[in-house]
GROMACS .gro file of C-alpha atoms in nm:
model
  497
    1MET     CA    1   0.063  -4.658  -0.411
    2VAL     CA    2   0.105  -5.026  -0.336
    3GLN     CA    3   0.466  -4.998  -0.452
    4ALA     CA    4   0.517  -4.690  -0.234
    5ALA     CA    5   0.379  -4.885   0.062
    6ARG     CA    6   0.708  -5.077   0.073
    7GLU     CA    7   0.846  -4.782   0.267
    8LEU     CA    8   0.606  -4.870   0.551
    9LEU     CA    9   0.819  -5.175   0.626
   10ALA     CA   10   1.111  -4.946   0.712
   11VAL     CA   11   0.934  -4.715   0.962
   12ARG     CA   12   0.980  -4.770   1.333
   13SER     CA   13   0.651  -4.658   1.483
   14PRO     CA   14   0.277  -4.671   1.412
   15LEU     CA   15   0.264  -4.289   1.419
   16ASP     CA   16   0.506  -4.262   1.127
   17ALA     CA   17   0.310  -4.524   0.934
   18GLU     CA   18  -0.025  -4.352   0.997
   19LEU     CA   19   0.110  -4.015   0.886
   20MET     CA   20   0.262  -4.171   0.573
   21VAL     CA   21  -0.064  -4.339   0.470
   22SER     CA   22  -0.270  -4.030   0.558
   23ASP     CA   23  -0.048  -3.832   0.323
   24MET     CA   24  -0.093  -4.102   0.059
   25VAL     CA   25  -0.475  -4.102   0.063
   26GLY     CA   26  -0.474  -3.723   0.089
   27ALA     CA   27  -0.367  -3.721  -0.276
   28TRP     CA   28  -0.732  -3.750  -0.381
   29TRP     CA   29  -0.902  -3.566  -0.095
   30GLY     CA   30  -1.137  -3.293  -0.220
   31ARG     CA   31  -1.110  -3.409  -0.580
   32ARG     CA   32  -1.378  -3.546  -0.808
   33VAL     CA   33  -1.370  -3.828  -1.060
   34ARG     CA   34  -1.615  -3.907  -1.333
   35GLY     CA   35  -1.838  -4.204  -1.277
   36GLY     CA   36  -1.857  -4.213  -0.898
   37ASP     CA   37  -1.741  -4.095  -0.560
   38VAL     CA   38  -1.364  -4.053  -0.536
   39GLU     CA   39  -1.348  -4.244  -0.208
   40GLN     CA   40  -1.517  -4.540  -0.373
   41VAL     CA   41  -1.332  -4.528  -0.706
   42LEU     CA   42  -0.983  -4.465  -0.571
   43GLY     CA   43  -1.004  -4.543  -0.198
   44GLU     CA   44  -1.188  -4.874  -0.221
   45GLY     CA   45  -1.005  -4.951  -0.543
   46LEU     CA   46  -0.675  -4.920  -0.354
   47VAL     CA   47  -0.804  -5.159  -0.086
   48ASP     CA   48  -0.901  -5.415  -0.349
   49TYR     CA   49  -0.569  -5.385  -0.529
   50ALA     CA   50  -0.367  -5.411  -0.208
   51ALA     CA   51  -0.564  -5.721  -0.108
   52LYS     CA   52  -0.473  -5.891  -0.438
   53ALA     CA   53  -0.104  -5.805  -0.401
   54GLY     CA   54  -0.068  -6.029  -0.094
   55THR     CA   55   0.268  -5.886   0.015
   56PRO     CA   56   0.390  -5.769   0.359
   57ALA     CA   57   0.388  -5.411   0.230
   58SER     CA   58   0.028  -5.436   0.105
   59LEU     CA   59  -0.078  -5.599   0.434
   60THR     CA   60   0.077  -5.311   0.629
   61LEU     CA   61  -0.103  -5.065   0.402
   62LEU     CA   62  -0.434  -5.245   0.463
   63ILE     CA   63  -0.381  -5.236   0.841
   64CYS     CA   64  -0.333  -4.859   0.822
   65LEU     CA   65  -0.631  -4.814   0.588
   66ALA     CA   66  -0.851  -5.013   0.827
   67TYR     CA   67  -0.791  -4.732   1.075
   68LEU     CA   68  -0.755  -4.428   0.850
   69GLY     CA   69  -1.005  -4.502   0.574
   70THR     CA   70  -1.373  -4.420   0.547
   71ALA     CA   71  -1.617  -4.662   0.710
   72ARG     CA   72  -1.650  -4.867   0.389
   73GLN     CA   73  -1.277  -4.862   0.321
   74GLY     CA   74  -1.202  -4.955   0.682
   75ALA     CA   75  -1.437  -5.252   0.682
   76LYS     CA   76  -1.302  -5.385   0.351
   77ALA     CA   77  -0.940  -5.328   0.454
   78GLU     CA   78  -0.987  -5.502   0.789
   79GLY     CA   79  -1.142  -5.808   0.628
   80ALA     CA   80  -0.868  -5.830   0.367
   81ALA     CA   81  -0.594  -5.782   0.627
   82LEU     CA   82  -0.731  -6.058   0.851
   83ALA     CA   83  -0.742  -6.297   0.557
   84MET     CA   84  -0.381  -6.219   0.466
   85MET     CA   85  -0.263  -6.262   0.827
   86GLU     CA   86  -0.439  -6.597   0.848
   87SER     CA   87  -0.251  -6.705   0.535
   88GLY     CA   88   0.078  -6.624   0.706
   89VAL     CA   89   0.178  -6.293   0.546
   90ALA     CA   90   0.425  -6.114   0.776
   91ARG     CA   91   0.371  -5.768   0.923
   92PRO     CA   92   0.581  -5.521   1.127
   93GLY     CA   93   0.592  -5.559   1.505
   94TRP     CA   94   0.424  -5.222   1.558
   95ALA     CA   95   0.129  -5.302   1.331
   96ASP     CA   96  -0.094  -5.411   1.619
   97ARG     CA   97  -0.063  -5.064   1.771
   98VAL     CA   98  -0.195  -4.871   1.469
   99GLY     CA   99  -0.474  -4.645   1.595
  100ALA     CA  100  -0.444  -4.774   1.953
  101VAL     CA  101  -0.427  -4.427   2.107
  102LYS     CA  102  -0.568  -4.257   2.411
  103PRO     CA  103  -0.632  -3.879   2.446
  104THR     CA  104  -0.419  -3.707   2.708
  105GLY     CA  105  -0.550  -3.350   2.685
  106CYS     CA  106  -0.729  -3.092   2.469
  107TYR     CA  107  -0.666  -2.718   2.450
  108VAL     CA  108  -0.779  -2.419   2.248
  109SER     CA  109  -0.614  -2.089   2.162
  110ARG     CA  110  -0.867  -1.820   2.069
  111ASP     CA  111  -0.817  -1.467   1.943
  112ALA     CA  112  -1.017  -1.184   2.099
  113TYR     CA  113  -1.186  -1.110   1.768
  114GLY     CA  114  -1.345  -1.455   1.749
  115ASP     CA  115  -1.194  -1.507   1.402
  116GLN     CA  116  -1.045  -1.848   1.468
  117ASP     CA  117  -0.975  -2.126   1.716
  118THR     CA  118  -0.654  -2.324   1.715
  119VAL     CA  119  -0.737  -2.656   1.878
  120ILE     CA  120  -0.467  -2.887   2.017
  121CYS     CA  121  -0.552  -3.250   2.096
  122THR     CA  122  -0.277  -3.463   2.248
  123PHE     CA  123  -0.256  -3.842   2.234
  124ALA     CA  124  -0.033  -4.129   2.341
  125TYR     CA  125  -0.028  -4.490   2.226
  126ARG     CA  126  -0.169  -4.755   2.454
  127TRP     CA  127   0.069  -5.021   2.574
  128ASN     CA  128  -0.078  -5.314   2.762
  129GLY     CA  129  -0.400  -5.118   2.803
  130ALA     CA  130  -0.242  -4.794   2.929
  131ALA     CA  131  -0.115  -4.481   2.755
  132ASP     CA  132   0.258  -4.488   2.706
  133ASN     CA  133   0.346  -4.122   2.763
  134ALA     CA  134   0.715  -4.171   2.698
  135GLN     CA  135   0.685  -4.305   2.345
  136ASP     CA  136   0.513  -4.153   2.042
  137ARG     CA  137   0.326  -3.885   2.235
  138HIS     CA  138   0.195  -3.639   1.978
  139ALA     CA  139  -0.043  -3.350   1.921
  140LEU     CA  140  -0.297  -3.294   1.645
  141VAL     CA  141  -0.336  -2.920   1.577
  142MET     CA  142  -0.629  -2.786   1.374
  143VAL     CA  143  -0.728  -2.430   1.285
  144VAL     CA  144  -1.100  -2.346   1.268
  145ASP     CA  145  -1.175  -2.030   1.069
  146TYR     CA  146  -1.504  -1.856   1.151
  147ASN     CA  147  -1.464  -1.612   0.863
  148MET     CA  148  -1.489  -1.919   0.638
  149SER     CA  149  -1.814  -2.064   0.776
  150GLY     CA  150  -1.636  -2.229   1.068
  151MET     CA  151  -1.439  -2.468   0.847
  152ALA     CA  152  -1.118  -2.646   0.934
  153ARG     CA  153  -0.862  -2.483   0.707
  154ASP     CA  154  -0.532  -2.616   0.841
  155ALA     CA  155  -0.400  -2.920   1.027
  156TRP     CA  156  -0.065  -3.061   1.130
  157VAL     CA  157   0.093  -3.299   1.382
  158SER     CA  158   0.372  -3.226   1.630
  159SER     CA  159   0.573  -3.463   1.847
  160GLN     CA  160   0.697  -3.172   2.064
  161VAL     CA  161   0.385  -3.174   2.280
  162ASP     CA  162   0.510  -3.000   2.594
  163LYS     CA  163   0.695  -2.733   2.397
  164LEU     CA  164   0.386  -2.668   2.182
  165ILE     CA  165   0.156  -2.619   2.480
  166GLU     CA  166   0.403  -2.408   2.674
  167GLN     CA  167   0.455  -2.183   2.374
  168ALA     CA  168   0.078  -2.137   2.320
  169ARG     CA  169   0.028  -2.056   2.688
  170ALA     CA  170   0.318  -1.807   2.690
  171GLU     CA  171   0.184  -1.628   2.380
  172ALA     CA  172  -0.157  -1.587   2.544
  173GLU     CA  173  -0.005  -1.451   2.863
  174ALA     CA  174   0.194  -1.193   2.665
  175ASN     CA  175  -0.084  -1.091   2.425
  176PRO     CA  176  -0.419  -0.953   2.552
  177MET     CA  177  -0.572  -1.043   2.215
  178LEU     CA  178  -0.525  -1.418   2.281
  179LEU     CA  179  -0.688  -1.665   2.520
  180PHE     CA  180  -0.550  -2.014   2.586
  181GLU     CA  181  -0.739  -2.270   2.792
  182GLU     CA  182  -0.793  -2.640   2.839
  183ILE     CA  183  -1.123  -2.781   2.713
  184GLU     CA  184  -1.306  -3.109   2.756
  185PRO     CA  185  -1.226  -3.380   2.497
  186GLN     CA  186  -1.598  -3.406   2.412
  187GLN     CA  187  -1.602  -3.035   2.335
  188ALA     CA  188  -1.294  -3.062   2.115
  189ARG     CA  189  -1.441  -3.352   1.919
  190ALA     CA  190  -1.773  -3.176   1.858
  191LEU     CA  191  -1.598  -2.857   1.747
  192LEU     CA  192  -1.353  -3.025   1.511
  193GLU     CA  193  -1.594  -3.276   1.357
  194SER     CA  194  -1.831  -2.989   1.278
  195ALA     CA  195  -1.542  -2.789   1.131
  196MET     CA  196  -1.434  -3.081   0.911
  197ARG     CA  197  -1.792  -3.120   0.787
  198ALA     CA  198  -1.797  -2.749   0.699
  199THR     CA  199  -1.478  -2.799   0.496
  200ARG     CA  200  -1.662  -3.057   0.284
  201GLU     CA  201  -1.943  -2.815   0.195
  202PRO     CA  202  -1.970  -2.717  -0.173
  203LYS     CA  203  -1.656  -2.514  -0.227
  204SER     CA  204  -1.444  -2.652  -0.503
  205PRO     CA  205  -1.157  -2.661  -0.433
  206PRO     CA  206  -1.193  -2.598  -0.058
  207PRO     CA  207  -0.990  -2.295   0.058
  208VAL     CA  208  -0.758  -2.488   0.289
  209SER     CA  209  -0.382  -2.494   0.349
  210ASP     CA  210  -0.158  -2.696   0.121
  211SER     CA  211  -0.096  -2.948   0.400
  212TYR     CA  212  -0.458  -3.001   0.505
  213SER     CA  213  -0.524  -3.290   0.268
  214ALA     CA  214  -0.219  -3.480   0.394
  215TYR     CA  215  -0.351  -3.476   0.751
  216HIS     CA  216  -0.723  -3.507   0.679
  217ALA     CA  217  -0.752  -3.885   0.717
  218PHE     CA  218  -0.529  -3.882   1.026
  219ALA     CA  219  -0.737  -3.605   1.190
  220ARG     CA  220  -1.069  -3.774   1.105
  221SER     CA  221  -0.951  -4.096   1.268
  222ARG     CA  222  -0.791  -3.934   1.573
  223LEU     CA  223  -1.112  -3.748   1.657
  224LYS     CA  224  -1.288  -4.084   1.696
  225ALA     CA  225  -1.053  -4.154   1.988
  226LEU     CA  226  -1.209  -3.858   2.174
  227PRO     CA  227  -1.528  -3.928   2.370
  228PRO     CA  228  -1.852  -3.820   2.198
  229GLY     CA  229  -2.154  -3.675   2.367
  230ARG     CA  230  -2.164  -3.298   2.315
  231LYS     CA  231  -2.305  -3.064   2.056
  232ARG     CA  232  -2.067  -2.826   1.884
  233PRO     CA  233  -1.983  -2.544   2.130
  234ALA     CA  234  -2.099  -2.201   2.024
  235PRO     CA  235  -1.823  -1.976   1.886
  236ARG     CA  236  -1.707  -1.685   2.099
  237HIS     CA  237  -1.961  -1.396   2.119
  238SER     CA  238  -2.244  -1.623   1.997
  239GLU     CA  239  -2.594  -1.544   2.114
  240ALA     CA  240  -2.938  -1.695   2.077
  241PRO     CA  241  -3.073  -1.692   1.719
  242TYR     CA  242  -3.183  -1.348   1.603
  243SER     CA  243  -3.546  -1.317   1.494
  244ARG     CA  244  -3.642  -1.039   1.253
  245GLU     CA  245  -3.781  -0.845   1.548
  246ARG     CA  246  -3.459  -0.879   1.745
  247ARG     CA  247  -3.254  -0.769   1.446
  248ALA     CA  248  -3.475  -0.461   1.408
  249MET     CA  249  -3.433  -0.379   1.779
  250LEU     CA  250  -3.056  -0.408   1.751
  251ALA     CA  251  -3.055  -0.178   1.447
  252ALA     CA  252  -3.264   0.076   1.636
  253GLU     CA  253  -3.023   0.064   1.932
  254PHE     CA  254  -2.732   0.126   1.698
  255LEU     CA  255  -2.896   0.417   1.515
  256SER     CA  256  -2.980   0.589   1.843
  257SER     CA  257  -2.631   0.537   1.988
  258ASP     CA  258  -2.349   0.790   2.014
  259ALA     CA  259  -2.150   0.583   1.764
  260ALA     CA  260  -2.404   0.657   1.486
  261GLU     CA  261  -2.479   1.023   1.560
  262HIS     CA  262  -2.244   1.151   1.288
  263LEU     CA  263  -2.413   0.951   1.006
  264SER     CA  264  -2.567   1.218   0.782
  265ASP     CA  265  -2.828   1.008   0.597
  266PRO     CA  266  -3.040   0.823   0.856
  267SER     CA  267  -3.242   0.636   0.594
  268ALA     CA  268  -2.935   0.498   0.414
  269ALA     CA  269  -2.765   0.427   0.748
  270SER     CA  270  -3.066   0.225   0.859
  271ARG     CA  271  -3.056   0.006   0.550
  272CYS     CA  272  -2.678  -0.036   0.587
  273ALA     CA  273  -2.726  -0.145   0.948
  274ASP     CA  274  -2.978  -0.405   0.833
  275HIS     CA  275  -2.721  -0.552   0.590
  276ILE     CA  276  -2.447  -0.555   0.856
  277ILE     CA  277  -2.673  -0.734   1.104
  278ASP     CA  278  -2.801  -0.982   0.844
  279TYR     CA  279  -2.442  -1.068   0.750
  280GLY     CA  280  -2.348  -1.132   1.113
  281CYS     CA  281  -2.654  -1.348   1.173
  282GLU     CA  282  -2.655  -1.550   0.852
  283GLN     CA  283  -2.283  -1.579   0.775
  284ASP     CA  284  -2.125  -1.566   1.122
  285PHE     CA  285  -2.319  -1.795   1.357
  286ASP     CA  286  -2.563  -1.529   1.484
  287ARG     CA  287  -2.281  -1.294   1.584
  288PRO     CA  288  -2.373  -0.951   1.442
  289LEU     CA  289  -2.181  -0.782   1.726
  290ARG     CA  290  -1.855  -0.960   1.647
  291VAL     CA  291  -1.616  -0.732   1.459
  292SER     CA  292  -1.265  -0.791   1.333
  293PRO     CA  293  -1.038  -0.662   1.056
  294THR     CA  294  -1.089  -0.976   0.848
  295LYS     CA  295  -1.466  -0.992   0.898
  296CYS     CA  296  -1.517  -0.626   0.806
  297GLU     CA  297  -1.296  -0.651   0.499
  298THR     CA  298  -1.474  -0.967   0.383
  299PHE     CA  299  -1.813  -0.803   0.433
  300LEU     CA  300  -1.723  -0.484   0.248
  301LEU     CA  301  -1.513  -0.620  -0.039
  302ASP     CA  302  -1.650  -0.971  -0.095
  303TRP     CA  303  -1.997  -1.036   0.042
  304LEU     CA  304  -2.165  -0.703  -0.037
  305PRO     CA  305  -2.043  -0.689  -0.401
  306ARG     CA  306  -2.168  -1.043  -0.460
  307LYS     CA  307  -2.490  -1.050  -0.266
  308VAL     CA  308  -2.652  -0.710  -0.208
  309MET     CA  309  -2.797  -0.447  -0.439
  310LEU     CA  310  -2.722  -0.107  -0.286
  311SER     CA  311  -2.861   0.228  -0.393
  312ALA     CA  312  -2.619   0.510  -0.465
  313ALA     CA  313  -2.690   0.660  -0.123
  314GLU     CA  314  -2.626   0.326   0.048
  315GLN     CA  315  -2.298   0.281  -0.141
  316GLU     CA  316  -2.186   0.619  -0.011
  317ALA     CA  317  -2.302   0.552   0.345
  318MET     CA  318  -2.189   0.191   0.391
  319PRO     CA  319  -1.819   0.239   0.490
  320HIS     CA  320  -1.914   0.509   0.741
  321ALA     CA  321  -2.197   0.299   0.883
  322LEU     CA  322  -1.962   0.002   0.915
  323ALA     CA  323  -1.703   0.210   1.105
  324ALA     CA  324  -1.976   0.334   1.338
  325TRP     CA  325  -2.094  -0.024   1.387
  326VAL     CA  326  -1.741  -0.129   1.486
  327ARG     CA  327  -1.740   0.131   1.767
  328PHE     CA  328  -2.092   0.037   1.877
  329ALA     CA  329  -2.031  -0.339   1.875
  330ALA     CA  330  -1.690  -0.318   2.042
  331ARG     CA  331  -1.841  -0.145   2.343
  332ARG     CA  332  -2.101  -0.418   2.373
  333THR     CA  333  -1.855  -0.708   2.348
  334GLY     CA  334  -1.561  -0.556   2.535
  335LEU     CA  335  -1.316  -0.580   2.247
  336PRO     CA  336  -0.980  -0.439   2.367
  337ASP     CA  337  -0.881  -0.094   2.237
  338GLN     CA  338  -0.600  -0.257   2.038
  339GLY     CA  339  -0.856  -0.462   1.849
  340VAL     CA  340  -1.089  -0.166   1.790
  341THR     CA  341  -0.806   0.039   1.640
  342ALA     CA  342  -0.693  -0.246   1.413
  343THR     CA  343  -1.050  -0.307   1.294
  344LEU     CA  344  -1.116   0.059   1.217
  345ASP     CA  345  -0.786   0.078   1.027
  346ALA     CA  346  -0.896  -0.223   0.820
  347VAL     CA  347  -1.234  -0.060   0.747
  348TRP     CA  348  -1.073   0.259   0.617
  349GLU     CA  349  -0.821   0.066   0.409
  350ALA     CA  350  -1.104  -0.137   0.258
  351THR     CA  351  -1.306   0.181   0.199
  352ALA     CA  352  -1.048   0.298  -0.055
  353ARG     CA  353  -1.106  -0.023  -0.254
  354PHE     CA  354  -1.484  -0.040  -0.206
  355PRO     CA  355  -1.581   0.171  -0.512
  356GLU     CA  356  -1.378  -0.063  -0.733
  357ALA     CA  357  -1.500  -0.382  -0.563
  358TYR     CA  358  -1.867  -0.282  -0.562
  359ARG     CA  359  -1.993  -0.246  -0.914
  360ASP     CA  360  -2.311  -0.040  -0.926
  361PRO     CA  361  -2.593  -0.264  -1.054
  362ALA     CA  362  -2.695   0.012  -1.295
  363SER     CA  363  -2.362  -0.034  -1.473
  364TYR     CA  364  -2.467  -0.381  -1.592
  365GLY     CA  365  -2.657  -0.219  -1.880
  366LEU     CA  366  -2.993  -0.312  -1.726
  367ASP     CA  367  -3.237  -0.050  -1.605
  368MET     CA  368  -3.332  -0.046  -1.237
  369ALA     CA  369  -3.690  -0.156  -1.307
  370LEU     CA  370  -3.562  -0.469  -1.480
  371LEU     CA  371  -3.309  -0.531  -1.203
  372SER     CA  372  -3.587  -0.509  -0.948
  373ARG     CA  373  -3.783  -0.777  -1.133
  374LEU     CA  374  -3.480  -1.005  -1.157
  375LEU     CA  375  -3.361  -0.940  -0.803
  376PRO     CA  376  -3.666  -0.892  -0.578
  377ASP     CA  377  -3.454  -1.038  -0.297
  378GLY     CA  378  -3.158  -0.811  -0.376
  379ASP     CA  379  -2.929  -1.112  -0.429
  380LEU     CA  380  -2.675  -0.991  -0.685
  381SER     CA  381  -2.514  -1.334  -0.710
  382ALA     CA  382  -2.837  -1.459  -0.874
  383LEU     CA  383  -2.838  -1.207  -1.158
  384ALA     CA  384  -2.651  -1.405  -1.427
  385ARG     CA  385  -2.838  -1.733  -1.378
  386ARG     CA  386  -3.176  -1.557  -1.372
  387VAL     CA  387  -3.101  -1.370  -1.694
  388PHE     CA  388  -2.999  -1.706  -1.845
  389ALA     CA  389  -3.328  -1.863  -1.729
  390PHE     CA  390  -3.543  -1.572  -1.851
  391PRO     CA  391  -3.374  -1.387  -2.137
  392ILE     CA  392  -3.697  -1.233  -2.275
  393LEU     CA  393  -3.827  -0.977  -2.026
  394GLN     CA  394  -3.874  -0.654  -2.222
  395GLY     CA  395  -4.078  -0.531  -2.515
  396THR     CA  396  -4.395  -0.684  -2.653
  397HIS     CA  397  -4.479  -1.018  -2.808
  398GLY     CA  398  -4.810  -1.009  -2.989
  399ASP     CA  399  -5.046  -0.850  -2.741
  400VAL     CA  400  -4.831  -0.944  -2.439
  401ASP     CA  401  -4.644  -0.661  -2.265
  402LEU     CA  402  -4.333  -0.840  -2.135
  403ASP     CA  403  -4.243  -0.552  -1.903
  404THR     CA  404  -4.550  -0.632  -1.691
  405LEU     CA  405  -4.458  -0.997  -1.635
  406ASN     CA  406  -4.289  -1.098  -1.311
  407PRO     CA  407  -4.047  -1.393  -1.342
  408ALA     CA  408  -4.081  -1.453  -0.969
  409ASP     CA  409  -4.453  -1.525  -1.016
  410GLU     CA  410  -4.540  -1.882  -1.113
  411ALA     CA  411  -4.812  -1.787  -1.364
  412ASP     CA  412  -4.605  -1.515  -1.529
  413ARG     CA  413  -4.304  -1.747  -1.536
  414ARG     CA  414  -4.506  -1.998  -1.740
  415ILE     CA  415  -4.603  -1.728  -1.992
  416LEU     CA  416  -4.241  -1.619  -2.032
  417LEU     CA  417  -4.130  -1.977  -2.096
  418GLU     CA  418  -4.408  -2.032  -2.350
  419LEU     CA  419  -4.294  -1.721  -2.538
  420ASP     CA  420  -3.937  -1.852  -2.526
  421HIS     CA  421  -4.059  -2.173  -2.697
  422VAL     CA  422  -4.292  -2.045  -2.969
  423GLY     CA  423  -4.412  -2.336  -3.180
  424GLU     CA  424  -4.342  -2.596  -2.910
  425ILE     CA  425  -4.670  -2.739  -2.780
  426ASP     CA  426  -4.536  -3.035  -2.579
  427GLU     CA  427  -4.666  -2.963  -2.230
  428GLN     CA  428  -4.431  -3.212  -2.068
  429HIS     CA  429  -4.132  -3.052  -2.238
  430LEU     CA  430  -4.240  -2.708  -2.119
  431ALA     CA  431  -4.292  -2.846  -1.770
  432TRP     CA  432  -3.930  -2.960  -1.762
  433HIS     CA  433  -3.814  -2.618  -1.882
  434GLU     CA  434  -4.019  -2.468  -1.600
  435GLU     CA  435  -3.851  -2.704  -1.353
  436ILE     CA  436  -3.504  -2.598  -1.468
  437ALA     CA  437  -3.597  -2.230  -1.476
  438THR     CA  438  -3.729  -2.250  -1.120
  439ARG     CA  439  -3.414  -2.424  -1.000
  440LEU     CA  440  -3.196  -2.165  -1.171
  441TRP     CA  441  -3.401  -1.885  -1.020
  442GLU     CA  442  -3.355  -2.030  -0.671
  443GLY     CA  443  -2.998  -2.155  -0.723
  444ASP     CA  444  -3.097  -2.510  -0.625
  445PRO     CA  445  -2.860  -2.685  -0.644
  446PRO     CA  446  -2.565  -2.449  -0.698
  447GLN     CA  447  -2.405  -2.710  -0.925
  448LEU     CA  448  -2.682  -2.654  -1.183
  449TRP     CA  449  -2.562  -2.307  -1.280
  450GLU     CA  450  -2.197  -2.413  -1.248
  451ALA     CA  451  -2.258  -2.691  -1.503
  452ALA     CA  452  -2.443  -2.453  -1.733
  453GLN     CA  453  -2.152  -2.206  -1.727
  454ARG     CA  454  -1.900  -2.479  -1.815
  455LEU     CA  455  -2.106  -2.580  -2.116
  456LEU     CA  456  -2.158  -2.220  -2.227
  457ASP     CA  457  -1.782  -2.161  -2.203
  458LEU     CA  458  -1.732  -2.452  -2.443
  459GLY     CA  459  -1.941  -2.270  -2.704
  460HIS     CA  460  -2.274  -2.453  -2.671
  461ASP     CA  461  -2.585  -2.241  -2.717
  462ARG     CA  462  -2.838  -2.175  -2.444
  463HIS     CA  463  -3.101  -2.416  -2.570
  464GLU     CA  464  -2.853  -2.704  -2.595
  465VAL     CA  465  -2.738  -2.639  -2.240
  466LEU     CA  466  -3.094  -2.632  -2.109
  467HIS     CA  467  -3.168  -2.968  -2.270
  468VAL     CA  468  -2.862  -3.124  -2.105
  469LEU     CA  469  -2.975  -2.993  -1.766
  470ILE     CA  470  -3.324  -3.128  -1.826
  471GLU     CA  471  -3.187  -3.471  -1.918
  472ILE     CA  472  -2.980  -3.489  -1.598
  473VAL     CA  473  -3.257  -3.373  -1.364
  474GLU     CA  474  -3.509  -3.606  -1.529
  475ARG     CA  475  -3.270  -3.902  -1.508
  476ILE     CA  476  -3.146  -3.852  -1.152
  477GLY     CA  477  -3.469  -3.751  -0.985
  478ALA     CA  478  -3.503  -3.577  -0.651
  479ASP     CA  479  -3.197  -3.711  -0.466
  480PRO     CA  480  -2.995  -3.390  -0.399
  481ASP     CA  481  -2.658  -3.560  -0.347
  482GLU     CA  482  -2.682  -3.772  -0.662
  483LEU     CA  483  -2.801  -3.472  -0.862
  484ALA     CA  484  -2.511  -3.256  -0.739
  485ALA     CA  485  -2.261  -3.532  -0.823
  486ALA     CA  486  -2.407  -3.584  -1.171
  487LEU     CA  487  -2.392  -3.212  -1.246
  488ASP     CA  488  -2.034  -3.193  -1.124
  489ASP     CA  489  -1.944  -3.472  -1.366
  490ILE     CA  490  -2.066  -3.281  -1.671
  491ALA     CA  491  -1.763  -3.162  -1.868
  492ASP     CA  492  -1.923  -3.146  -2.216
  493ILE     CA  493  -2.243  -3.238  -2.398
  494PRO     CA  494  -2.245  -3.612  -2.478
  495ASP     CA  495  -2.262  -3.703  -2.846
  496GLU     CA  496  -2.593  -3.883  -2.799
  497LEU     CA  497  -2.755  -3.556  -2.693
   0.00000   0.00000   0.00000
């Protein structure tokens, strides 16, 4: 990277240099390394190495990293760059203008569904304290996807600012499903910083565009040029948080509406409505009334099969209840007819794939009584890790009827673990097994089960894997970030264990 930084000496503007270095440090964005945080191991390591090089190219790289790096990288790079400048190392004439930008406008293009926002923030470099609009004016464009937890999933930079804005405005004027408007810079910053934080949440690798990593450092730094001071604006169609009572009232309104009158099984339809509303509240920023082709398809083919245990009657009723919900919700939100038609088409297309996507829990080879004990919360995604934590749940052991024990109950859980460790009398050891079993039951942290699966895939037996998890949790303690990082680092069982 220090060798590649020689190309910085040939660029003609700070914008080109910033984009080049942002692309460079994007090489490790979203990745993990063993033995520490990637930004410390590689990012700060690059700063240290560039400082030792002492060349004009490494100085230029440090100047850019002082602006584009993390807080720690920026502070180290700035100190190293100042020392090199004091020793007489040369730098390009534009180096003093790196990061010296001023916002000139912020805009957002929204679709009528509320699926995504495309945010445009325009900037110009300061020259003698003012923004030079004639030179290096540019726009940062970021896409916020509300079907992906409001994360930023794409970013790019354009120097054709006027053309970009005119095109976005013209598309909105020609398409009733689009809205384009100017927003306050504070609002843009709050929205995009929140979206970039959501992109860092535990999804590995994050589901972003191929170019996102190259612009991540640039976007993070540009947002700091926007004025702070506002909370993240609520997404389109957002309402106040839904209490359980309010969710029940909304379900009752739906079931008594004209849209639901054709549903033949009121009991199954009621339970389906509860799942639809819960999904909108918990996965979509308290927007149960927001409907779109993508949201409905994700609900029917991805979220339900992973998260919810449906009865046979509910499996039959769900697609029809969802279509009725689309009609009901669209009337409440004013979704254009074009959007209603497209959403209903998507529901019926997904319905054909729903029987294949949703695997009946009874087909797992477990009886429904056992499933109910393992999934009292109906969370299908927890099934595998709970079976791993409590493999002995049926039959008898001595005078203990295992079918009567509830793994969700603390006292019964202890009995099950004692039976799983016959002959082991070390109370402290059993206490640690109970700690791991409880964490696996609750999925806290998610990296615990992910690490266990990696080790099982390598051929290690269950007891070996449990002992590795115990060792990590005991060594790290209660710090959730350190524990998650340590679990992510586990690739195999160390020889000493």
